[in-house]
Coordinates of C-alpha atoms and ligand atoms in Angstrom, one line a residue:
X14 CA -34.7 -109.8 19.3
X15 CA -34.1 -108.7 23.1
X16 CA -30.7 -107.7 23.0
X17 CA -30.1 -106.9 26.8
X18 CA -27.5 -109.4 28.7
X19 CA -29.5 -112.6 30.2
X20 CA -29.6 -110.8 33.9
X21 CA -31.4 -107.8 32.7
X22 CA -33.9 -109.4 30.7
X23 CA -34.7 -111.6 33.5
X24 CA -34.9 -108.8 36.2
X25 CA -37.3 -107.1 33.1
X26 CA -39.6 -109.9 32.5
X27 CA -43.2 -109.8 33.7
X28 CA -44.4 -111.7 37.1
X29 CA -47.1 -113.2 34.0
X30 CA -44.8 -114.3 31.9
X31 CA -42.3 -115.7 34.8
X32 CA -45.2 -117.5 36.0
X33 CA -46.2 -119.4 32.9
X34 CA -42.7 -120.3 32.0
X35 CA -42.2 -121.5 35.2
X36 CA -44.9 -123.7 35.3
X37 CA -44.9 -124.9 31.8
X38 CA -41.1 -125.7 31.7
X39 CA -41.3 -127.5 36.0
X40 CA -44.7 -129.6 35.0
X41 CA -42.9 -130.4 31.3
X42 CA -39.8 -131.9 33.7
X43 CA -41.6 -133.8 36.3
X44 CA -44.0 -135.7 33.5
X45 CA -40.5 -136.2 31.6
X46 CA -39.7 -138.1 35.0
X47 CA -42.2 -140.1 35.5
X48 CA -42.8 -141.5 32.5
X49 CA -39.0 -142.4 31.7
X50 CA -38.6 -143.9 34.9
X51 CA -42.1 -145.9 34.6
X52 CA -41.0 -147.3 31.4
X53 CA -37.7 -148.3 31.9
X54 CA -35.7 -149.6 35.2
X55 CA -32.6 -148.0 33.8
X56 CA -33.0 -145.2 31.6
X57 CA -29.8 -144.0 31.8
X58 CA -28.1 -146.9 29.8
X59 CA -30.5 -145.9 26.9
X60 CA -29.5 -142.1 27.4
X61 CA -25.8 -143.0 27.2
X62 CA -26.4 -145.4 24.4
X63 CA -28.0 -142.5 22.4
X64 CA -25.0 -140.4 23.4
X65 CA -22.9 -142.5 22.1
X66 CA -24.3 -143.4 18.7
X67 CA -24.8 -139.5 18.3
X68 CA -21.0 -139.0 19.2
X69 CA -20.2 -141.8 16.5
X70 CA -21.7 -139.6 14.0
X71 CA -20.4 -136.2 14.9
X72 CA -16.6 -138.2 14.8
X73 CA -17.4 -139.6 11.5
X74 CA -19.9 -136.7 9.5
X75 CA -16.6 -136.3 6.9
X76 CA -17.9 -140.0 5.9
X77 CA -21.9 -139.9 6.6
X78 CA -22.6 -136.9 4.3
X79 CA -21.8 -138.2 1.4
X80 CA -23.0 -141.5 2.0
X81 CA -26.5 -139.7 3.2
X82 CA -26.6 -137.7 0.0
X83 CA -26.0 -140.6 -2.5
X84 CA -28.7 -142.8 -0.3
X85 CA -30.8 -138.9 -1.5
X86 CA -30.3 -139.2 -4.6
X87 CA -30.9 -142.7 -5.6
X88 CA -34.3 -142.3 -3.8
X89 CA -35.2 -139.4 -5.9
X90 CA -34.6 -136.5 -3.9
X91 CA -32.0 -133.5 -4.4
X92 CA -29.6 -132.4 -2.5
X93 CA -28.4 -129.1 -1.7
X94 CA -25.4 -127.8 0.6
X95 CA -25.8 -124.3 2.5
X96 CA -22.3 -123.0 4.8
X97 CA -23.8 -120.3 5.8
X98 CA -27.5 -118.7 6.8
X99 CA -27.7 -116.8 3.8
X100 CA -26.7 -119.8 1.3
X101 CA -29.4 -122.0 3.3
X102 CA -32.0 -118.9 2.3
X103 CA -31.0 -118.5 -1.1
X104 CA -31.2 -122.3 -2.1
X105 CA -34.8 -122.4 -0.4
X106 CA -35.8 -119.4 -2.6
X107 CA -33.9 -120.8 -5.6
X108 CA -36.3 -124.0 -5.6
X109 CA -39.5 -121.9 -5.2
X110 CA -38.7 -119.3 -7.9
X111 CA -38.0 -121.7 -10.0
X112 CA -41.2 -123.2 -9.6
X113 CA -42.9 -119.7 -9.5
X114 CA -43.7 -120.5 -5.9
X115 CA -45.6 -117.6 -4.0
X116 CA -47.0 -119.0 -0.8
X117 CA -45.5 -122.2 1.3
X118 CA -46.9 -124.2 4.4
X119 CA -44.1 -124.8 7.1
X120 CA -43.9 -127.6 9.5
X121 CA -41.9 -126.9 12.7
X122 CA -38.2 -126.5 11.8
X123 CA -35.5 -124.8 14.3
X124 CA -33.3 -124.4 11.4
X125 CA -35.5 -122.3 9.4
X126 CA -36.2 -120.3 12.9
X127 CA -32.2 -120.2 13.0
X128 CA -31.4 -119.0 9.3
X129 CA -34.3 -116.3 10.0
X130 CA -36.1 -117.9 6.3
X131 CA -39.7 -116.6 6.9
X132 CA -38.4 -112.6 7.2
X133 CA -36.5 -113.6 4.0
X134 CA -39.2 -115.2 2.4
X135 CA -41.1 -112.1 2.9
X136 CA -38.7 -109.8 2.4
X137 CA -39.0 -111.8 -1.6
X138 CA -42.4 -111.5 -1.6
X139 CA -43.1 -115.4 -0.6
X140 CA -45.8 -116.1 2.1
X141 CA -44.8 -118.8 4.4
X142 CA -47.6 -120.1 6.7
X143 CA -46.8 -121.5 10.2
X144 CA -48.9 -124.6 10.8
X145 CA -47.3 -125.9 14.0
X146 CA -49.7 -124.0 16.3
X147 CA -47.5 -122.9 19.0
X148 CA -45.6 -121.6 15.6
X149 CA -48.4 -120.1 14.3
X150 CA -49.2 -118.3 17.3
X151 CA -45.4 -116.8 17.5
X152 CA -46.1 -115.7 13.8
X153 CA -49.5 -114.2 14.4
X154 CA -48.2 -112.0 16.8
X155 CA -44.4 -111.1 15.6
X156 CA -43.1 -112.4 18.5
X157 CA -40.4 -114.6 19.0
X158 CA -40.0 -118.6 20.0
X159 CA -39.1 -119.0 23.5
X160 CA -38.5 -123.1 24.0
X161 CA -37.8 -125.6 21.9
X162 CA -40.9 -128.2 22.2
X163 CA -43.3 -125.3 23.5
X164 CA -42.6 -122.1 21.6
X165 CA -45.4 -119.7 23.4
X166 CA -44.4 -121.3 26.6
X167 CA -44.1 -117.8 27.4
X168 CA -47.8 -117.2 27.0
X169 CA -50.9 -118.0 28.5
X170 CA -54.0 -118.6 26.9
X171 CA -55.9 -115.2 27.7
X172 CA -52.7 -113.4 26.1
X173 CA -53.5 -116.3 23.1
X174 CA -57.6 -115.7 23.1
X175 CA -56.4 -112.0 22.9
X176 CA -54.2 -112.0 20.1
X177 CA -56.5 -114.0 18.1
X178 CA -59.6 -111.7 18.2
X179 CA -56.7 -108.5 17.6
X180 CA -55.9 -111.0 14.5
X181 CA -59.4 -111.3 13.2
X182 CA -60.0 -115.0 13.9
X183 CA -63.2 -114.6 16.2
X184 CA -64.4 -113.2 19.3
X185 CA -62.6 -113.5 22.8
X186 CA -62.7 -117.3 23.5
X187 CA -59.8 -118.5 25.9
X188 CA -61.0 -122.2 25.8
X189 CA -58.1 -124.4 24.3
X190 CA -60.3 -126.5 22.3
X191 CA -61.7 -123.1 20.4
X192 CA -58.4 -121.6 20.3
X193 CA -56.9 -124.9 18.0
X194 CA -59.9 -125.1 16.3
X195 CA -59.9 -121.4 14.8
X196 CA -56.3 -122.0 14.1
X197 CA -57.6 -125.1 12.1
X198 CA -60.2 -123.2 10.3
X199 CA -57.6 -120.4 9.4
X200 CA -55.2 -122.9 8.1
X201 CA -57.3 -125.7 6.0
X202 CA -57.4 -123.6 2.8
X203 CA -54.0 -122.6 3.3
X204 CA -52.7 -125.9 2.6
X205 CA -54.5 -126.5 -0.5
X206 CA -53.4 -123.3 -1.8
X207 CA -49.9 -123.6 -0.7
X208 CA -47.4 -124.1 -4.0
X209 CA -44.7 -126.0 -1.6
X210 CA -44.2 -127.6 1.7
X211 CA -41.1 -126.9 3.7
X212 CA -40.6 -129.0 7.1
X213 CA -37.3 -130.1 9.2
X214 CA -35.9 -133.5 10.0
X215 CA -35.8 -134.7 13.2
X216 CA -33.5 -137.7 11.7
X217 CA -32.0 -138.7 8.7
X218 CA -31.4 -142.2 8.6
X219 CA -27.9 -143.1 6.8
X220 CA -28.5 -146.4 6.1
X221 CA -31.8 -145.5 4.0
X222 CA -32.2 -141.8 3.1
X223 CA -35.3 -141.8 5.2
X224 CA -36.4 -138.1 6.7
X225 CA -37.9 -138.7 9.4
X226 CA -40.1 -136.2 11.3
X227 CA -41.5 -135.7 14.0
X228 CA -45.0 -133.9 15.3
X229 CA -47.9 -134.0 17.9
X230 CA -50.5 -132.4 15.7
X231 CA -50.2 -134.1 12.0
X232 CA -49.3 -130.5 10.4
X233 CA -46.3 -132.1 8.6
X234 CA -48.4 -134.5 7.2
X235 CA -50.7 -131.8 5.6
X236 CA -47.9 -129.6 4.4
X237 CA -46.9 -132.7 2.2
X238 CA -50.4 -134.1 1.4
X239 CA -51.6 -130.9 -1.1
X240 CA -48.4 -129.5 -2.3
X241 CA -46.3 -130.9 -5.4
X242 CA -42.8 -130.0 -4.1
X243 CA -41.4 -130.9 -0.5
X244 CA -38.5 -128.9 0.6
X245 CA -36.6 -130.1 3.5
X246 CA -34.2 -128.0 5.7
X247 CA -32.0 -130.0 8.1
X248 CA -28.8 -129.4 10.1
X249 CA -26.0 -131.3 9.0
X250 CA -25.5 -132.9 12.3
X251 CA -29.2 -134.7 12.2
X252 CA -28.4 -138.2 10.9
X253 CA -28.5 -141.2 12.5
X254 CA -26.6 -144.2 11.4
X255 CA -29.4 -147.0 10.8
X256 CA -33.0 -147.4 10.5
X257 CA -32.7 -149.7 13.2
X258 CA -31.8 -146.6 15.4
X259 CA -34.9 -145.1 15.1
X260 CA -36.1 -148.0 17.9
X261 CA -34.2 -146.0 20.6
X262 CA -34.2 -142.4 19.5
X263 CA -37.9 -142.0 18.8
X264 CA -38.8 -143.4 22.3
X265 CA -36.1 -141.0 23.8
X266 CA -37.5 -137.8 22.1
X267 CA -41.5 -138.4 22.9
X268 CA -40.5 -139.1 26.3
X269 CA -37.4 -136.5 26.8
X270 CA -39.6 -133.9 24.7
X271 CA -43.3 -134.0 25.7
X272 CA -43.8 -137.0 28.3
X273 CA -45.4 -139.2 25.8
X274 CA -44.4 -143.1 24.7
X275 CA -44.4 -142.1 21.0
X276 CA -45.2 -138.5 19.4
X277 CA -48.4 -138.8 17.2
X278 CA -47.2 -138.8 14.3
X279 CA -44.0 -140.0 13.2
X280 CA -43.1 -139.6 9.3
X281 CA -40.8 -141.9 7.3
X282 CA -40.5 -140.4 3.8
X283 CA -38.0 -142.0 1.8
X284 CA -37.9 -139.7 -1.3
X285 CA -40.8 -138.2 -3.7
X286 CA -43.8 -139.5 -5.1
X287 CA -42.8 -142.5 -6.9
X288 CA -44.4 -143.9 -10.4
X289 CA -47.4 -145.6 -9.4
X290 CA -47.9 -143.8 -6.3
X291 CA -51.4 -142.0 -5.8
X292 CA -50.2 -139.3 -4.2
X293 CA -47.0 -136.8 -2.2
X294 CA -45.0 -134.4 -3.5
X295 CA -43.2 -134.8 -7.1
X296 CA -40.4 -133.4 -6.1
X297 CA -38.2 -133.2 -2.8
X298 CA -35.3 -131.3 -2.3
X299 CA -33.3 -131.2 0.9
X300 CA -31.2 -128.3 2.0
X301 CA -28.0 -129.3 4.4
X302 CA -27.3 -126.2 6.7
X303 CA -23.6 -125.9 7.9
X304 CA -24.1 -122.4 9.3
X305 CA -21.0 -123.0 11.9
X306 CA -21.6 -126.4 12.6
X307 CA -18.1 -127.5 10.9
X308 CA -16.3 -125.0 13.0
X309 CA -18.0 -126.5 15.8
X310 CA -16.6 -130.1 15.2
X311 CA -13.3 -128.5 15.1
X312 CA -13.5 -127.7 18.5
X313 CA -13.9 -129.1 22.2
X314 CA -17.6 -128.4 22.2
X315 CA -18.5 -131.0 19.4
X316 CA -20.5 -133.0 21.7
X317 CA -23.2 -130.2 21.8
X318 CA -23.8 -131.9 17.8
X319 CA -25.2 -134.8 19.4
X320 CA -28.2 -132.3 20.6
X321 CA -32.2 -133.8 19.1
X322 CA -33.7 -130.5 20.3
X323 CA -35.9 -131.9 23.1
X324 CA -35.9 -129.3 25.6
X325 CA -35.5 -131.3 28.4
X326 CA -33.0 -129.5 29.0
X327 CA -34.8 -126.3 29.0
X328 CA -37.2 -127.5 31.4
X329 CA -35.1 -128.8 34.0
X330 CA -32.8 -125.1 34.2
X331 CA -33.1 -123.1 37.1
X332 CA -31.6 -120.7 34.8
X333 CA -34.2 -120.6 32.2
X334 CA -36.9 -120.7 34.5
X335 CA -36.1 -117.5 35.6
X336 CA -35.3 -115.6 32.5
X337 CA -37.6 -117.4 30.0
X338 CA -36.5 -118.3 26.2
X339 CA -36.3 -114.9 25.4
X340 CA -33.7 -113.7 27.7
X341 CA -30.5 -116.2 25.7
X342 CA -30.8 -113.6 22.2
X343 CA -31.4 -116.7 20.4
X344 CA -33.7 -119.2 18.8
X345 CA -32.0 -122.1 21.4
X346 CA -32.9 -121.0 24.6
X347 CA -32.0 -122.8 27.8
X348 CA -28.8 -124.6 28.5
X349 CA -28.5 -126.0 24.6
X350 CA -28.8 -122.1 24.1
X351 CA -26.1 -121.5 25.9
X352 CA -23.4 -123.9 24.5
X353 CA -24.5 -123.7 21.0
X354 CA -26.1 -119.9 20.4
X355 CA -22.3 -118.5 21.2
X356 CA -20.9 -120.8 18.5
X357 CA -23.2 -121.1 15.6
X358 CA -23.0 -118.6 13.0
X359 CA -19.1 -119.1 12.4
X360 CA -18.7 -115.5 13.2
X361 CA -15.6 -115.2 15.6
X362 CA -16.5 -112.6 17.7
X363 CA -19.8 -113.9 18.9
X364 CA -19.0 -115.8 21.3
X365 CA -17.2 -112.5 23.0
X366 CA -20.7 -110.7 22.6
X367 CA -22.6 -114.0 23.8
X368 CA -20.1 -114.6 26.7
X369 CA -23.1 -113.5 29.1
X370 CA -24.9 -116.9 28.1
X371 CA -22.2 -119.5 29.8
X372 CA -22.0 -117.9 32.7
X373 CA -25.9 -118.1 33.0
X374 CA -25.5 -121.3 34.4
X375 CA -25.3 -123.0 38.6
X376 CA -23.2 -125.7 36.6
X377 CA -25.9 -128.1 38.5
X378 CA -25.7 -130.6 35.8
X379 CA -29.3 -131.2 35.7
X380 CA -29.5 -130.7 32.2
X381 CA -27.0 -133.0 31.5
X382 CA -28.8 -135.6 33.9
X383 CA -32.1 -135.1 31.5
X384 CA -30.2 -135.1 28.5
X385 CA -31.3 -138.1 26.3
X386 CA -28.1 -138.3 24.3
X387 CA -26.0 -137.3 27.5
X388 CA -24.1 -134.4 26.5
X389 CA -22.2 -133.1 29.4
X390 CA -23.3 -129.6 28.7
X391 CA -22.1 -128.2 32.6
X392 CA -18.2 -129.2 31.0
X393 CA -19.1 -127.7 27.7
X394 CA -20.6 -124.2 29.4
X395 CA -16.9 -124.1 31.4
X396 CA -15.1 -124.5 27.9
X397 CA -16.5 -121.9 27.0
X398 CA -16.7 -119.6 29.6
X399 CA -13.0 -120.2 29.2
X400 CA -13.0 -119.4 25.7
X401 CA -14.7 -116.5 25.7
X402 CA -12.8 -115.0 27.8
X403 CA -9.6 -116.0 25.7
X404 CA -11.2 -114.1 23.2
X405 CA -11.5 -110.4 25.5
X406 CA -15.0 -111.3 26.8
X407 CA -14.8 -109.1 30.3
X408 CA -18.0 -109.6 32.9
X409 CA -18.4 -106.0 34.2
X410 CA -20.2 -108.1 37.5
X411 CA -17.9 -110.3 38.1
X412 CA -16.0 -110.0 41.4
X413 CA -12.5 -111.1 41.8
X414 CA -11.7 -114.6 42.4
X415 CA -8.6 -113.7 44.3
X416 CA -9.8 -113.0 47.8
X417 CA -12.2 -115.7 47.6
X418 CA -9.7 -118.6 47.0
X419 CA -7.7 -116.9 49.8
X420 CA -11.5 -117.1 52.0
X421 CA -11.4 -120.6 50.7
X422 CA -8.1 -122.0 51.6
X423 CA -7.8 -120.9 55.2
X424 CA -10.3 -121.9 57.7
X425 CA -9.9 -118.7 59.9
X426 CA -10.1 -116.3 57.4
X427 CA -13.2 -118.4 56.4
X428 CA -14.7 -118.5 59.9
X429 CA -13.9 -114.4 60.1
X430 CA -15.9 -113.7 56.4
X431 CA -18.7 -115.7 57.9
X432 CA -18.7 -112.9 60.2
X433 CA -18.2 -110.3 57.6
X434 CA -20.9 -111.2 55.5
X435 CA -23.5 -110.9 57.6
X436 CA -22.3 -107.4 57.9
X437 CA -21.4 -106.3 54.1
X438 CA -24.9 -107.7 53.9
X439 CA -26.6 -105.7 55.7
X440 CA -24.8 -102.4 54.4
X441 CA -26.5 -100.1 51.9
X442 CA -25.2 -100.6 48.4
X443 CA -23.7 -97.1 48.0
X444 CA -20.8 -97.9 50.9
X445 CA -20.2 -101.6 49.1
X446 CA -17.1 -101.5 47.1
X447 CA -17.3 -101.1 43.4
X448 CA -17.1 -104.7 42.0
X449 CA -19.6 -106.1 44.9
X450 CA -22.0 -103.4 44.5
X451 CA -22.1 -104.0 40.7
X452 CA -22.8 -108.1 41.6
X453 CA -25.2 -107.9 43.7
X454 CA -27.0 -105.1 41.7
X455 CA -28.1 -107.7 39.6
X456 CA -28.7 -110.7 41.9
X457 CA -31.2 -111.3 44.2
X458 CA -29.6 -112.9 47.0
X459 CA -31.5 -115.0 49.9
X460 CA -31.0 -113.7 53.4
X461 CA -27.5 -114.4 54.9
X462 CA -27.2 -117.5 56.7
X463 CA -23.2 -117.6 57.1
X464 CA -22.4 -120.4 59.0
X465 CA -25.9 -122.3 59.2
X466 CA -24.1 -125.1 58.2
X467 CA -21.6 -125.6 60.7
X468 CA -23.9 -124.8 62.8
X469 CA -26.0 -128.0 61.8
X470 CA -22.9 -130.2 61.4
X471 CA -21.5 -129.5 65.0
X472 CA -24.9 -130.0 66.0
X473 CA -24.6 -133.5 64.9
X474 CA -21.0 -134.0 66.4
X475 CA -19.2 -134.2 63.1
X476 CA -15.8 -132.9 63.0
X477 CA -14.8 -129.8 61.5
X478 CA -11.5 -129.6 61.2
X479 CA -9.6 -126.2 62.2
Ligands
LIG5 S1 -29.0 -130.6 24.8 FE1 -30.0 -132.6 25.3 S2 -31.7 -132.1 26.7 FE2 -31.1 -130.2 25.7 S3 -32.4 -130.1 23.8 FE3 -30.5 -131.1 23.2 S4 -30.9 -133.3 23.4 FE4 -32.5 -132.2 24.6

């Protein structure tokens, strides 16, 4: 994992790379648009209705777990409870050694990305096979997700046509359509050979005990078809009240998530192969991963729980387009990376060391404008840019705020650092002082234009004031 601060990894990255990210996340955003705004005259009701059915459940989780894990049980599944990363790990490899388990297939899951299960799968001598491609992909080449929706956002598809031939699965072909079907080829067998099935939850309806999940490409559907024990690993914050709610929340996250009216396929399982059944898994077991999210709730930043990992968010960042996934140290990039990477974990001094990560934001509020369960991350990201400097987070770059709120609060010492600026900006870095130099080492600032704006106001006879 990149462990440079966010404004050196972006100043690192690769005009490539910057370019597919930047295209992939801006086209992602303005197809979210368009298609939310087509289907709905007011969009922003449902967004806020989300929110606050979300927020309901955060408030209230002290009451829904339990109620979730006896609506489990009676449909045949079990339940298991991890607090912390390594708990989550250890009750995944629990349920395969005790099945003499050797190789799994994995749908999509951010939590599993999160706990870091496939190094310590391997680590026990498990194989566990990506399936989602974009997954697969990341896997093939030991690299690392860098969005939520589109994990190889970050790639393009010579770099992907490459990879594969390195990897053995044919010669040089960039075409998409070959590309997914040599992934398809490599992976058939896999899934028949494959002792268990591990996938997330996009949703787990109280009301029911229904997993639901969510996926473009059917992979979930195969990890479950051949394998006699499904294995589910879900945060704790992923339940939704009723079935009822699904109506609202899986039209949000098709459109929020990948433009589309509904995903393609859209999975209700509501327990194990029952008696009578033809055919699923005969057992399921699902994992509830804490890993921090409690010590979240205990805070001002519990609204971040409401989050259904769309990457909407991701998409719309000016921020992220710039640095790319990579760049936030985390498995949540983007603007949901920066609120909730600093506090997951339970450790207390990462938020000092991930104090970089809220300040990485223009506090534009764009991602809280896109955000289908309306989580006002700009308010969050000042919380904790509060917070972690409470706790001794210091930004080396950061120049003091006192002589700017003087700048701010007088109009002729504004009108004189108008001036000014045009000046320090043209001066060569060495004669800047210290603390401006060491900010604007790691900016890149457009031309000064001090006073353009006046300039256009006056222009227009509007008053100024002093
Ligand atoms: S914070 Fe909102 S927009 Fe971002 S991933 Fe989560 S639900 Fe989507």
């Amino acid at each position: 994992m990149n462990a440079q601060p966010i404004d050196q990894a972006a100043a690192a990255l690769p005009p490539e790379t910057k370019a597919s990210i930047y295209e992939g996340s801006k086209a992602g955003h303005e197809k979210r648009t368009k298609v939310l705004f087509d289907h709905y005259g007011d969009p922003d009701r449902l967004r806020a209705l989300a929110g606050e059915i979300k927020q309901h459940v955060v408030e209230n989780l002290d009451t829904y777990l339990p109620a979730v894990e006896a609506k489990l049980a009676a449909n045949g599944a079990q339940v298991h409870w991890a607090s912390t990363a390594e708990e989550a790990c250890e009750a995944v490899h629990a349920i395969l050694r005790a099945r003499g388990a050797k190789r799994i297939v994995k749908s999509k899951t951010m939590v599993s990305e999160e706990i870091e299960l496939g190094e310590y799968l391997e680590r026990h001598g498990i194989e566990a096979l990506e399936t989602d491609l974009g997954e697969f992909i990341v896997q093939l080449g030991h690299d690392r997700p860098s969005h939520i929706i589109k994990p190889i956002i970050h790639k393009n598809r010579r770099q992907i046509a490459e990879l594969f031939e390195k990897a053995g699965l044919g010669p040089y072909d960039e075409e998409p359509g070959m590309i997914t079907q040599r992934a398809r080829q490599f992976m058939r067998h896999k899934y028949l050979e494959a002792d268990a099935g591990l996938t997330g939850a996009n949703f787990v309806v109280a009301e029911s005990g229904r997993i639901v999940v969510v996926t473009n490409e059917g992979n979930a559907r195969f990890c479950l078809a051949a394998t006699r024990c499904h294995i589910v690993l879900v945060g704790i914050e992923k339940i939704i009240p009723r079935d009822r709610d699904l109506a609202l929340f899986l039209n949000l996250i098709a459109r929020s998530g990948t433009a589309q009216q509904l995903s393609v396929y859209n999975e209700f399982i509501a327990g194990p192969r029952a008696p009578g059944q033809p055919d699923g898994p005969d057992e399921m077991h699902v994992v509830f991963v804490d890993n921090g999210r409690s010590d979240i709730l205990a805070t001002g930043s519990r609204a971040i729980l409401r989050c259904i990992r769309c990457g909407a968010c991701q998409n719309v960042c000016p921020v992220y387009r710039q640095a790319s996934g990579h760049a936030y140290r985390s498995v949540y990039a983007g603007p949901i990376g920066s609120v909730i990477s600093p506090l997951l974990g339970g450790h207390k001094d990462r938020l000092r060391e991930m104090a970089d990560l809220p300040r990485a934001s223009t506090l534009c509020g764009a991602c809280h404008e896109v955000c289908p369960v309306d989580i006002p991350i700009e308010e969050l990201l000042v919380r904790l840019r509060d917070g972690a400097r409470q706790a001794g987070a210091r930004s080396p770059a950061t120049p003091p705020m006192t002589g700017w709120s003087f700048v701010a609060a007088w109009p002729e010492a504004w009108r004189a650092a108008l001036v000014a600026g045009r000046w320090v900006d043209a001066l060569p870095r060495w004669l800047m002082p210290g603390p401006l130099e060491a900010w604007k080492r790691e900016r890149e600032l457009p031309p000064w234009r001090g006073g353009a704006f006046r300039r256009w106001l006056q222009k227009r006879g509007a008053p100024l004031g002093r």
